[in-house]
Structures are given as structure tokens and as C-alpha cells.
Amino acid sequence: MARFLVTGGAGYIGSHVVLALLDDGHDVVVLDNLRTGHRAAVPPAATFILGDIGDSACLDRVLSRGPWDGVLHFAALSLVGESMLHPMQYMQVNAGYGYGLIDACIRHGVQRFVFSSTANLFDAAPTALIDEDTPLSPGSPYGESKLMVERALYWADRIHGLKSACLRYFNAAGADPAGRAGEDHRPETHLIPLVIDAALGRRPALTLFGDDYPTPDGTCVRDYVHVSDLARAHLAVLPLLNERSVVFNIGTGLGNSNREIITAVQRASGLDVPWVAGPRRLGDPARLVASPARLHAATGWTPAFTSIDAIVETAFLWRKAHPQGYGD
């Protein structure tokens, strides 16, 4: 059994990674300020600490309770649109506080660090499948702040020997198949839960931003990876960090358009989804699909959820059972 600190472990992806670590028999401590996370998302088997990674004294108190077999870092501001309005806030919280966490890990002898990065590093990729060699071009201050942490981790390894995994997520989706956790953002900005809520009559008709893209049906294409598959990828990379630092893109290699998401929700729910076409949003690329080949070659990881219907079904069942999210 290993012992891990998970920052932001009360959030959507973080809570699913906590479940995966617990299911694997590990001891987990969650540090979260609950600004966007939910206390109810933290499993009872995990130790919860209310605190902020921007508080250096808090970090020292927590990390001094070692030894730790690794830190998994999810705590961040994560709204692309909000980052366009408040870029310096995103730089301060995501990059600045991230630097402080990395420095604290070095001081307290942490050897392994897993970082929640983003596909927003690839604003308009020139290739059909985006691999780790695709040129980086952050699409927002949010993406830029994540890249700044990746660069800090490079130097933390080179100078201090802190081994890290920078995992660049594409579109996390779905919910724990056992119903233990799901997606509850406030405000909700992700497409699948918005489509589900439109089907359930919990929101007005959905607006699809752009129906004239150079894609088969005119709407944006994205790579949706089930959140539990994403969580398993975090466990899969940990053994690699005993020897080296790594960077991986995490997706399925498959893409689904916005209209295909609507039809998948209709199949899962048996309900119609009211929607209208709207103008394009500034900065939305037509297609973002990952190549997971390098991650598979290094770890053997492959997604268990390979169809959008399977992903959407878990999201629908959780959201239908929890109309108020974790407020239930």
C-alpha cells in the first residue's frame, strides 16, 4: 500500500482518481479548498483536509505528515472563458500556486508528482491526431498557466530530481460506473451534462456554437475519454516515475461531433434534446482528437469505454439520479 496526497481531490476528475487509488488499496489524503469541489465527492475512506495550495504554511503542515509516495495535483481554476476575462488570476492561482506546491514537494522530499494538464495547449493543431510532438500553442490564459507548470516541473526534475507526469487531458466525460461519483460543475460548462439537462427539461434549449465547421456534420469534433479510464491512466504512469519524467496526451483517438453527442444522449435517455444552432465561439478549433499511442506503448493503458454511448450512459444515469448534483 502506498500513500498519496491529492490536491483538488473533491473535484470532478480528482474525485474519480481518488476512487481509483482507494480501489487499488492505497492510502489517500485529499487537500481541497472546496471553491469548486464538493465535500460529498470525497469518499469516506479518504482523509480530507480543508485547505488551499496557495497557503504555504498549510502545505508545509500537510506535507510534513509524510512520507508520501507521490502527489497528484488537480487543484486549479479551469474555465477557459473565465480565463479570457481574468488572465492574471489564472496565472497567479494555477501557475503561481503550482510553483509553490512544487517547491514544497521538493522541500519535503516528495519523489513523484502527477500533474493535471490540458489539451488547451493545442489551440489549432495542424494534424488529425494530436500527439506529444504536436507544437504547443495554448489557446487561452488557462492553457498558458498549465504550460507554465509543465515547464516548472521540467526544471524541478533537472535540478532537484522530482520525477513528474504531465497528463494532457482531452475531454473527460461520464461518471463512475458504480454511481459513486459524477460531474457537478457550478456553473456547468461541459457539453454532455448540458445536453443531458436539456433532455431532462432542467435547462432551456441547448445552443450549439457553430454548425459550419469543416467537419462531417458542421459541428466541432472532440475526443471524449471516460473519467474512470482517465483515472486509471494516473495509476498506470506512477511506476514510470521511479525512473523518469513523462508527458502524455490522454484520449481515445476517436472523435465525436456536437451533434453526435446530442443523438447519443437521446439514445441513452429516450428523450428529445431541444437545441438551436448559434454562431461560432471565438477560439473553438474544428477538431481536437488525441493520439494515445505513446501512453499505450509505455504503460499498456487502453480505454475500457470505447463508445460514446457507453460514456454518455454513465453520465446520464448519474445526473438523472442526482438532479441537484452533490447538493442531493
mmCIF file of C-alpha atoms in Angstrom:
data_model
loop_
_atom_site.group_PDB
_atom_site.id
_atom_site.type_symbol
_atom_site.label_atom_id
_atom_site.label_comp_id
_atom_site.label_asym_id
_atom_site.label_seq_id
_atom_site.Cartn_x
_atom_site.Cartn_y
_atom_site.Cartn_z
ATOM 1 C CA MET A 1 0.000 0.000 0.000
ATOM 2 C CA ALA A 2 1.278 3.451 -0.950
ATOM 3 C CA ARG A 3 0.291 6.837 0.436
ATOM 4 C CA PHE A 4 -0.708 9.728 -1.819
ATOM 5 C CA LEU A 5 -1.708 13.371 -1.444
ATOM 6 C CA VAL A 6 -4.343 14.506 -3.944
ATOM 7 C CA THR A 7 -4.846 18.252 -4.303
ATOM 8 C CA GLY A 8 -8.261 19.140 -5.703
ATOM 9 C CA GLY A 9 -9.494 15.654 -4.867
ATOM 10 C CA ALA A 10 -13.038 16.952 -4.268
ATOM 11 C CA GLY A 11 -13.382 17.978 -7.915
ATOM 12 C CA TYR A 12 -14.692 16.018 -10.894
ATOM 13 C CA ILE A 13 -11.537 14.320 -12.151
ATOM 14 C CA GLY A 14 -9.748 14.385 -8.811
ATOM 15 C CA SER A 15 -12.536 12.526 -7.012
ATOM 16 C CA HIS A 16 -12.525 9.767 -9.634
ATOM 17 C CA VAL A 17 -8.751 9.414 -9.286
ATOM 18 C CA VAL A 18 -9.202 9.172 -5.500
ATOM 19 C CA LEU A 19 -11.671 6.329 -6.062
ATOM 20 C CA ALA A 20 -9.196 4.546 -8.346
ATOM 21 C CA LEU A 21 -6.395 4.890 -5.787
ATOM 22 C CA LEU A 22 -8.622 3.579 -2.987
ATOM 23 C CA ASP A 23 -9.856 0.711 -5.149
ATOM 24 C CA ASP A 24 -6.206 -0.189 -5.711
ATOM 25 C CA GLY A 25 -5.651 -0.380 -1.955
ATOM 26 C CA HIS A 26 -3.778 2.863 -1.364
ATOM 27 C CA ASP A 27 -3.979 5.393 1.477
ATOM 28 C CA VAL A 28 -5.269 8.736 0.171
ATOM 29 C CA VAL A 29 -5.283 12.222 1.673
ATOM 30 C CA VAL A 30 -7.313 14.911 -0.133
ATOM 31 C CA LEU A 31 -6.442 18.611 0.164
ATOM 32 C CA ASP A 32 -9.143 20.889 -1.269
ATOM 33 C CA ASN A 33 -10.472 24.391 -0.549
ATOM 34 C CA LEU A 34 -13.977 23.403 -1.833
ATOM 35 C CA ARG A 35 -14.154 26.514 -4.000
ATOM 36 C CA THR A 36 -15.386 24.372 -6.894
ATOM 37 C CA GLY A 37 -15.167 20.883 -5.383
ATOM 38 C CA HIS A 38 -17.697 19.116 -3.190
ATOM 39 C CA ARG A 39 -17.061 17.577 0.226
ATOM 40 C CA ALA A 40 -19.569 14.833 -0.623
ATOM 41 C CA ALA A 41 -17.420 13.823 -3.613
ATOM 42 C CA VAL A 42 -14.607 12.694 -1.309
ATOM 43 C CA PRO A 43 -15.049 9.002 -0.430
ATOM 44 C CA PRO A 44 -15.278 8.232 3.310
ATOM 45 C CA ALA A 45 -12.163 6.046 3.069
ATOM 46 C CA ALA A 46 -10.020 9.056 2.135
ATOM 47 C CA THR A 47 -8.726 11.563 4.695
ATOM 48 C CA PHE A 48 -9.993 15.063 3.898
ATOM 49 C CA ILE A 49 -8.160 18.288 4.760
ATOM 50 C CA LEU A 50 -9.800 21.652 4.093
ATOM 51 C CA GLY A 51 -7.021 23.905 2.857
ATOM 52 C CA ASP A 52 -5.626 25.907 -0.027
ATOM 53 C CA ILE A 53 -2.489 25.204 -2.030
ATOM 54 C CA GLY A 54 -1.894 28.956 -2.056
ATOM 55 C CA ASP A 55 -1.277 28.783 1.713
ATOM 56 C CA SER A 56 2.394 27.828 2.103
ATOM 57 C CA ALA A 57 2.017 27.174 5.832
ATOM 58 C CA CYS A 58 -0.839 24.764 5.095
ATOM 59 C CA LEU A 59 1.276 22.963 2.507
ATOM 60 C CA ASP A 60 4.132 22.597 4.978
ATOM 61 C CA ARG A 61 1.795 21.229 7.661
ATOM 62 C CA VAL A 62 0.297 18.670 5.300
ATOM 63 C CA LEU A 63 3.496 17.578 3.579
ATOM 64 C CA SER A 64 5.335 17.292 6.894
ATOM 65 C CA ARG A 65 2.991 14.375 7.696
ATOM 66 C CA GLY A 66 4.928 12.207 5.248
ATOM 67 C CA PRO A 67 6.456 10.159 3.911
ATOM 68 C CA TRP A 68 4.495 10.399 0.665
ATOM 69 C CA ASP A 69 4.702 8.050 -2.294
ATOM 70 C CA GLY A 70 3.531 10.827 -4.562
ATOM 71 C CA VAL A 71 1.459 13.975 -5.009
ATOM 72 C CA LEU A 72 -1.293 14.165 -7.634
ATOM 73 C CA HIS A 73 -2.175 17.771 -8.421
ATOM 74 C CA PHE A 74 -5.662 18.701 -9.687
ATOM 75 C CA ALA A 75 -6.387 21.920 -7.777
ATOM 76 C CA ALA A 76 -6.819 24.722 -10.333
ATOM 77 C CA LEU A 77 -9.131 27.223 -11.938
ATOM 78 C CA SER A 78 -10.369 25.561 -15.106
ATOM 79 C CA LEU A 79 -12.798 27.719 -17.108
ATOM 80 C CA VAL A 80 -11.313 28.765 -20.434
ATOM 81 C CA GLY A 81 -13.798 31.599 -20.941
ATOM 82 C CA GLU A 82 -13.252 32.944 -17.436
ATOM 83 C CA SER A 83 -9.505 32.923 -18.022
ATOM 84 C CA MET A 84 -10.013 35.238 -21.012
ATOM 85 C CA LEU A 85 -11.670 37.728 -18.659
ATOM 86 C CA HIS A 86 -9.275 37.302 -15.712
ATOM 87 C CA PRO A 87 -5.939 36.168 -17.149
ATOM 88 C CA MET A 88 -3.769 37.333 -14.262
ATOM 89 C CA GLN A 89 -5.949 35.498 -11.737
ATOM 90 C CA TYR A 90 -5.395 32.275 -13.688
ATOM 91 C CA MET A 91 -1.657 32.880 -13.870
ATOM 92 C CA GLN A 92 -1.490 33.549 -10.138
ATOM 93 C CA VAL A 93 -3.643 30.621 -8.996
ATOM 94 C CA ASN A 94 -2.686 27.938 -11.495
ATOM 95 C CA ALA A 95 0.930 28.819 -12.209
ATOM 96 C CA GLY A 96 1.915 30.739 -9.078
ATOM 97 C CA TYR A 97 0.320 28.386 -6.582
ATOM 98 C CA GLY A 98 1.504 25.440 -8.664
ATOM 99 C CA TYR A 99 5.078 26.672 -8.298
ATOM 100 C CA GLY A 100 4.579 26.892 -4.547
ATOM 101 C CA LEU A 101 3.291 23.318 -4.389
ATOM 102 C CA ILE A 102 6.210 22.009 -6.452
ATOM 103 C CA ASP A 103 8.686 23.857 -4.223
ATOM 104 C CA ALA A 104 7.023 22.458 -1.094
ATOM 105 C CA CYS A 105 7.214 18.929 -2.511
ATOM 106 C CA ILE A 106 10.937 19.382 -3.136
ATOM 107 C CA ARG A 107 11.498 20.674 0.408
ATOM 108 C CA HIS A 108 9.629 17.730 1.926
ATOM 109 C CA GLY A 109 11.327 15.040 -0.148
ATOM 110 C CA VAL A 110 8.443 14.035 -2.413
ATOM 111 C CA GLN A 111 9.830 11.957 -5.284
ATOM 112 C CA ARG A 112 6.829 11.623 -7.662
ATOM 113 C CA PHE A 113 4.386 14.257 -8.930
ATOM 114 C CA VAL A 114 1.438 13.766 -11.329
ATOM 115 C CA PHE A 115 0.085 16.947 -12.918
ATOM 116 C CA SER A 116 -3.370 17.506 -14.378
ATOM 117 C CA SER A 117 -2.611 19.355 -17.613
ATOM 118 C CA THR A 118 -4.831 20.105 -20.597
ATOM 119 C CA ALA A 119 -5.453 19.741 -24.327
ATOM 120 C CA ASN A 120 -5.878 23.524 -24.364
ATOM 121 C CA LEU A 121 -2.142 23.540 -25.066
ATOM 122 C CA PHE A 122 -3.098 22.671 -28.666
ATOM 123 C CA ASP A 123 -5.182 25.611 -29.827
ATOM 124 C CA ALA A 124 -5.401 24.701 -33.503
ATOM 125 C CA ALA A 125 -3.459 21.534 -34.132
ATOM 126 C CA PRO A 126 -2.413 21.008 -37.776
ATOM 127 C CA THR A 127 -2.822 17.215 -37.648
ATOM 128 C CA ALA A 128 -5.837 14.904 -37.420
ATOM 129 C CA LEU A 129 -4.424 13.127 -34.348
ATOM 130 C CA ILE A 130 -2.581 15.217 -31.786
ATOM 131 C CA ASP A 131 0.467 13.530 -30.303
ATOM 132 C CA GLU A 132 3.072 14.720 -27.810
ATOM 133 C CA ASP A 133 5.240 16.183 -30.584
ATOM 134 C CA THR A 134 2.496 18.485 -31.870
ATOM 135 C CA PRO A 135 3.643 22.117 -31.498
ATOM 136 C CA LEU A 136 2.338 23.776 -28.341
ATOM 137 C CA SER A 137 0.149 26.843 -28.757
ATOM 138 C CA PRO A 138 -2.035 27.491 -25.681
ATOM 139 C CA GLY A 139 -5.498 28.648 -26.627
ATOM 140 C CA SER A 140 -6.142 30.760 -23.527
ATOM 141 C CA PRO A 141 -4.559 32.064 -20.319
ATOM 142 C CA TYR A 142 -5.846 28.848 -18.741
ATOM 143 C CA GLY A 143 -3.819 26.766 -21.180
ATOM 144 C CA GLU A 144 -0.827 29.065 -20.759
ATOM 145 C CA SER A 145 -0.949 28.678 -16.977
ATOM 146 C CA LYS A 146 -0.879 24.885 -17.339
ATOM 147 C CA LEU A 147 2.099 25.058 -19.686
ATOM 148 C CA MET A 148 3.941 27.224 -17.158
ATOM 149 C CA VAL A 149 3.548 24.484 -14.546
ATOM 150 C CA GLU A 150 4.759 21.870 -17.034
ATOM 151 C CA ARG A 151 7.900 23.946 -17.579
ATOM 152 C CA ALA A 152 8.427 24.321 -13.830
ATOM 153 C CA LEU A 153 8.231 20.545 -13.451
ATOM 154 C CA TYR A 154 10.854 20.117 -16.165
ATOM 155 C CA TRP A 155 13.278 22.218 -14.159
ATOM 156 C CA ALA A 156 12.261 20.586 -10.870
ATOM 157 C CA ASP A 157 13.402 17.267 -12.337
ATOM 158 C CA ARG A 158 16.540 18.614 -13.960
ATOM 159 C CA ILE A 159 17.732 20.427 -10.848
ATOM 160 C CA HIS A 160 16.128 18.553 -7.936
ATOM 161 C CA GLY A 161 15.269 15.127 -9.357
ATOM 162 C CA LEU A 162 11.492 15.416 -8.812
ATOM 163 C CA LYS A 163 10.008 12.983 -11.342
ATOM 164 C CA SER A 164 6.709 14.079 -12.845
ATOM 165 C CA ALA A 165 3.989 13.023 -15.258
ATOM 166 C CA CYS A 166 2.244 15.811 -17.156
ATOM 167 C CA LEU A 167 -1.047 14.347 -18.384
ATOM 168 C CA ARG A 168 -2.754 16.400 -21.052
ATOM 169 C CA TYR A 169 -6.456 15.589 -20.879
ATOM 170 C CA PHE A 170 -8.755 15.967 -23.820
ATOM 171 C CA ASN A 171 -12.486 15.839 -22.918
ATOM 172 C CA ALA A 172 -13.156 13.990 -19.663
ATOM 173 C CA ALA A 173 -16.727 12.719 -19.586
ATOM 174 C CA GLY A 174 -19.039 10.238 -17.908
ATOM 175 C CA ALA A 175 -19.349 9.138 -14.297
ATOM 176 C CA ASP A 176 -18.166 6.326 -12.043
ATOM 177 C CA PRO A 177 -19.924 3.172 -13.360
ATOM 178 C CA ALA A 178 -20.848 2.207 -9.788
ATOM 179 C CA GLY A 179 -22.541 5.559 -9.268
ATOM 180 C CA ARG A 180 -20.174 6.710 -6.529
ATOM 181 C CA ALA A 181 -19.166 9.977 -8.233
ATOM 182 C CA GLY A 182 -20.162 12.152 -11.160
ATOM 183 C CA GLU A 183 -19.933 15.564 -12.750
ATOM 184 C CA ASP A 184 -21.218 18.615 -10.848
ATOM 185 C CA HIS A 185 -19.726 21.924 -12.011
ATOM 186 C CA ARG A 186 -21.251 25.233 -10.997
ATOM 187 C CA PRO A 187 -21.717 26.746 -13.469
ATOM 188 C CA GLU A 188 -21.764 23.723 -15.744
ATOM 189 C CA THR A 189 -19.862 24.344 -18.980
ATOM 190 C CA HIS A 190 -19.247 20.822 -20.321
ATOM 191 C CA LEU A 191 -21.293 19.699 -23.288
ATOM 192 C CA ILE A 192 -22.519 16.250 -22.196
ATOM 193 C CA PRO A 193 -24.116 17.320 -18.870
ATOM 194 C CA LEU A 194 -25.599 20.380 -20.601
ATOM 195 C CA VAL A 195 -27.183 18.164 -23.252
ATOM 196 C CA ILE A 196 -28.485 15.784 -20.565
ATOM 197 C CA ASP A 197 -30.032 18.654 -18.636
ATOM 198 C CA ALA A 198 -31.711 19.922 -21.814
ATOM 199 C CA ALA A 199 -33.142 16.438 -22.397
ATOM 200 C CA LEU A 200 -34.436 16.290 -18.812
ATOM 201 C CA GLY A 201 -36.013 19.742 -19.112
ATOM 202 C CA ARG A 202 -33.728 21.235 -16.474
ATOM 203 C CA ARG A 203 -32.481 23.989 -18.772
ATOM 204 C CA PRO A 204 -33.635 25.792 -21.915
ATOM 205 C CA ALA A 205 -32.822 24.555 -25.396
ATOM 206 C CA LEU A 206 -29.142 23.971 -25.923
ATOM 207 C CA THR A 207 -27.172 26.251 -28.234
ATOM 208 C CA LEU A 208 -24.524 24.614 -30.408
ATOM 209 C CA PHE A 209 -21.874 27.180 -31.185
ATOM 210 C CA GLY A 210 -21.235 26.834 -34.889
ATOM 211 C CA ASP A 211 -22.675 24.434 -37.465
ATOM 212 C CA ASP A 212 -20.466 25.421 -40.405
ATOM 213 C CA TYR A 213 -17.123 23.901 -39.403
ATOM 214 C CA PRO A 214 -15.175 21.745 -41.921
ATOM 215 C CA THR A 215 -16.368 18.533 -40.227
ATOM 216 C CA PRO A 216 -18.800 15.845 -41.480
ATOM 217 C CA ASP A 217 -21.866 17.476 -39.886
ATOM 218 C CA GLY A 218 -20.584 21.025 -39.490
ATOM 219 C CA THR A 219 -20.167 20.930 -35.699
ATOM 220 C CA CYS A 220 -16.976 20.713 -33.637
ATOM 221 C CA VAL A 221 -15.363 17.311 -33.099
ATOM 222 C CA ARG A 222 -13.811 16.418 -29.747
ATOM 223 C CA ASP A 223 -12.159 13.371 -28.172
ATOM 224 C CA TYR A 224 -14.222 12.171 -25.188
ATOM 225 C CA VAL A 225 -12.446 9.906 -22.686
ATOM 226 C CA HIS A 226 -14.342 8.325 -19.802
ATOM 227 C CA VAL A 227 -13.318 9.840 -16.479
ATOM 228 C CA SER A 228 -12.714 6.394 -14.950
ATOM 229 C CA ASP A 229 -10.389 5.494 -17.836
ATOM 230 C CA LEU A 230 -8.642 8.801 -17.241
ATOM 231 C CA ALA A 231 -8.276 7.921 -13.567
ATOM 232 C CA ARG A 232 -6.713 4.560 -14.441
ATOM 233 C CA ALA A 233 -4.137 6.367 -16.568
ATOM 234 C CA HIS A 234 -2.885 8.194 -13.470
ATOM 235 C CA LEU A 235 -2.204 4.897 -11.728
ATOM 236 C CA ALA A 236 -0.608 3.476 -14.870
ATOM 237 C CA VAL A 237 2.039 6.214 -15.093
ATOM 238 C CA LEU A 238 3.131 6.061 -11.452
ATOM 239 C CA PRO A 239 5.649 3.203 -11.885
ATOM 240 C CA LEU A 240 7.354 5.118 -14.707
ATOM 241 C CA LEU A 241 8.190 7.926 -12.290
ATOM 242 C CA ASN A 242 10.589 5.688 -10.406
ATOM 243 C CA GLU A 243 12.974 6.237 -13.325
ATOM 244 C CA ARG A 244 11.978 9.247 -15.427
ATOM 245 C CA SER A 245 9.584 12.094 -16.031
ATOM 246 C CA VAL A 246 6.956 11.707 -18.763
ATOM 247 C CA VAL A 247 4.443 13.710 -20.778
ATOM 248 C CA PHE A 248 1.369 12.035 -22.270
ATOM 249 C CA ASN A 249 -1.759 13.040 -24.164
ATOM 250 C CA ILE A 250 -4.793 11.141 -22.869
ATOM 251 C CA GLY A 251 -7.685 10.483 -25.206
ATOM 252 C CA THR A 252 -9.220 7.677 -27.226
ATOM 253 C CA GLY A 253 -8.006 8.552 -30.719
ATOM 254 C CA LEU A 254 -11.672 8.851 -31.710
ATOM 255 C CA GLY A 255 -13.731 11.970 -32.220
ATOM 256 C CA ASN A 256 -17.416 12.765 -31.805
ATOM 257 C CA SER A 257 -19.156 15.845 -33.053
ATOM 258 C CA ASN A 258 -21.509 18.014 -31.021
ATOM 259 C CA ARG A 259 -24.469 16.658 -32.971
ATOM 260 C CA GLU A 260 -23.324 13.091 -32.287
ATOM 261 C CA ILE A 261 -23.338 13.897 -28.564
ATOM 262 C CA ILE A 262 -26.938 15.048 -28.860
ATOM 263 C CA THR A 263 -28.011 11.835 -30.586
ATOM 264 C CA ALA A 264 -26.085 9.726 -28.036
ATOM 265 C CA VAL A 265 -27.948 11.452 -25.181
ATOM 266 C CA GLN A 266 -31.240 10.872 -26.982
ATOM 267 C CA ARG A 267 -30.418 7.159 -27.268
ATOM 268 C CA ALA A 268 -29.417 6.898 -23.601
ATOM 269 C CA SER A 269 -32.408 8.834 -22.281
ATOM 270 C CA GLY A 270 -35.148 8.037 -24.767
ATOM 271 C CA LEU A 271 -35.875 11.777 -24.751
ATOM 272 C CA ASP A 272 -35.657 14.514 -27.339
ATOM 273 C CA VAL A 273 -32.988 17.175 -26.889
ATOM 274 C CA PRO A 274 -34.115 20.701 -27.800
ATOM 275 C CA TRP A 275 -31.294 22.621 -29.433
ATOM 276 C CA VAL A 276 -30.593 25.520 -31.775
ATOM 277 C CA ALA A 277 -27.589 26.482 -33.848
ATOM 278 C CA GLY A 278 -25.700 29.600 -32.815
ATOM 279 C CA PRO A 279 -22.644 31.472 -34.069
ATOM 280 C CA ARG A 280 -19.158 30.088 -33.592
ATOM 281 C CA ARG A 281 -17.329 30.879 -30.358
ATOM 282 C CA LEU A 282 -14.042 32.664 -30.708
ATOM 283 C CA GLY A 283 -11.143 30.239 -30.358
ATOM 284 C CA ASP A 284 -13.040 26.950 -30.876
ATOM 285 C CA PRO A 285 -10.970 24.672 -33.167
ATOM 286 C CA ALA A 286 -12.934 22.470 -35.556
ATOM 287 C CA ARG A 287 -11.299 19.232 -34.353
ATOM 288 C CA LEU A 288 -9.288 18.158 -31.306
ATOM 289 C CA VAL A 289 -8.538 14.428 -31.113
ATOM 290 C CA ALA A 290 -5.642 12.853 -29.230
ATOM 291 C CA SER A 291 -3.279 10.092 -30.195
ATOM 292 C CA PRO A 292 -2.956 7.847 -27.114
ATOM 293 C CA ALA A 293 -0.290 5.682 -28.789
ATOM 294 C CA ARG A 294 2.626 6.837 -26.643
ATOM 295 C CA LEU A 295 0.755 6.263 -23.369
ATOM 296 C CA HIS A 296 -0.303 2.790 -24.548
ATOM 297 C CA ALA A 297 3.228 1.880 -25.574
ATOM 298 C CA ALA A 298 4.677 2.973 -22.237
ATOM 299 C CA THR A 299 2.042 1.555 -19.882
ATOM 300 C CA GLY A 300 -0.357 -0.700 -21.794
ATOM 301 C CA TRP A 301 -3.228 1.673 -20.984
ATOM 302 C CA THR A 302 -6.254 1.471 -23.243
ATOM 303 C CA PRO A 303 -9.712 2.900 -22.593
ATOM 304 C CA ALA A 304 -12.331 0.452 -21.354
ATOM 305 C CA PHE A 305 -15.110 2.782 -22.566
ATOM 306 C CA THR A 306 -14.608 2.903 -26.316
ATOM 307 C CA SER A 307 -18.034 4.100 -27.497
ATOM 308 C CA ILE A 308 -19.658 7.443 -26.887
ATOM 309 C CA ASP A 309 -22.899 5.626 -25.993
ATOM 310 C CA ALA A 310 -21.206 3.833 -23.085
ATOM 311 C CA ILE A 311 -19.696 7.081 -21.836
ATOM 312 C CA VAL A 312 -22.944 9.038 -22.126
ATOM 313 C CA GLU A 313 -24.976 6.315 -20.411
ATOM 314 C CA THR A 314 -22.920 6.587 -17.202
ATOM 315 C CA ALA A 315 -23.225 10.372 -17.268
ATOM 316 C CA PHE A 316 -26.987 10.210 -17.818
ATOM 317 C CA LEU A 317 -27.610 7.681 -15.050
ATOM 318 C CA TRP A 318 -25.627 9.706 -12.502
ATOM 319 C CA ARG A 319 -27.187 13.036 -13.470
ATOM 320 C CA LYS A 320 -30.711 11.599 -13.509
ATOM 321 C CA ALA A 321 -30.156 10.111 -10.020
ATOM 322 C CA HIS A 322 -28.650 13.363 -8.687
ATOM 323 C CA PRO A 323 -30.758 16.255 -10.020
ATOM 324 C CA GLN A 324 -29.014 18.646 -7.621
ATOM 325 C CA GLY A 325 -25.592 17.086 -8.087
ATOM 326 C CA TYR A 326 -23.801 16.666 -4.779
ATOM 327 C CA GLY A 327 -26.389 19.001 -3.269
ATOM 328 C CA ASP A 328 -28.652 15.952 -3.047
#
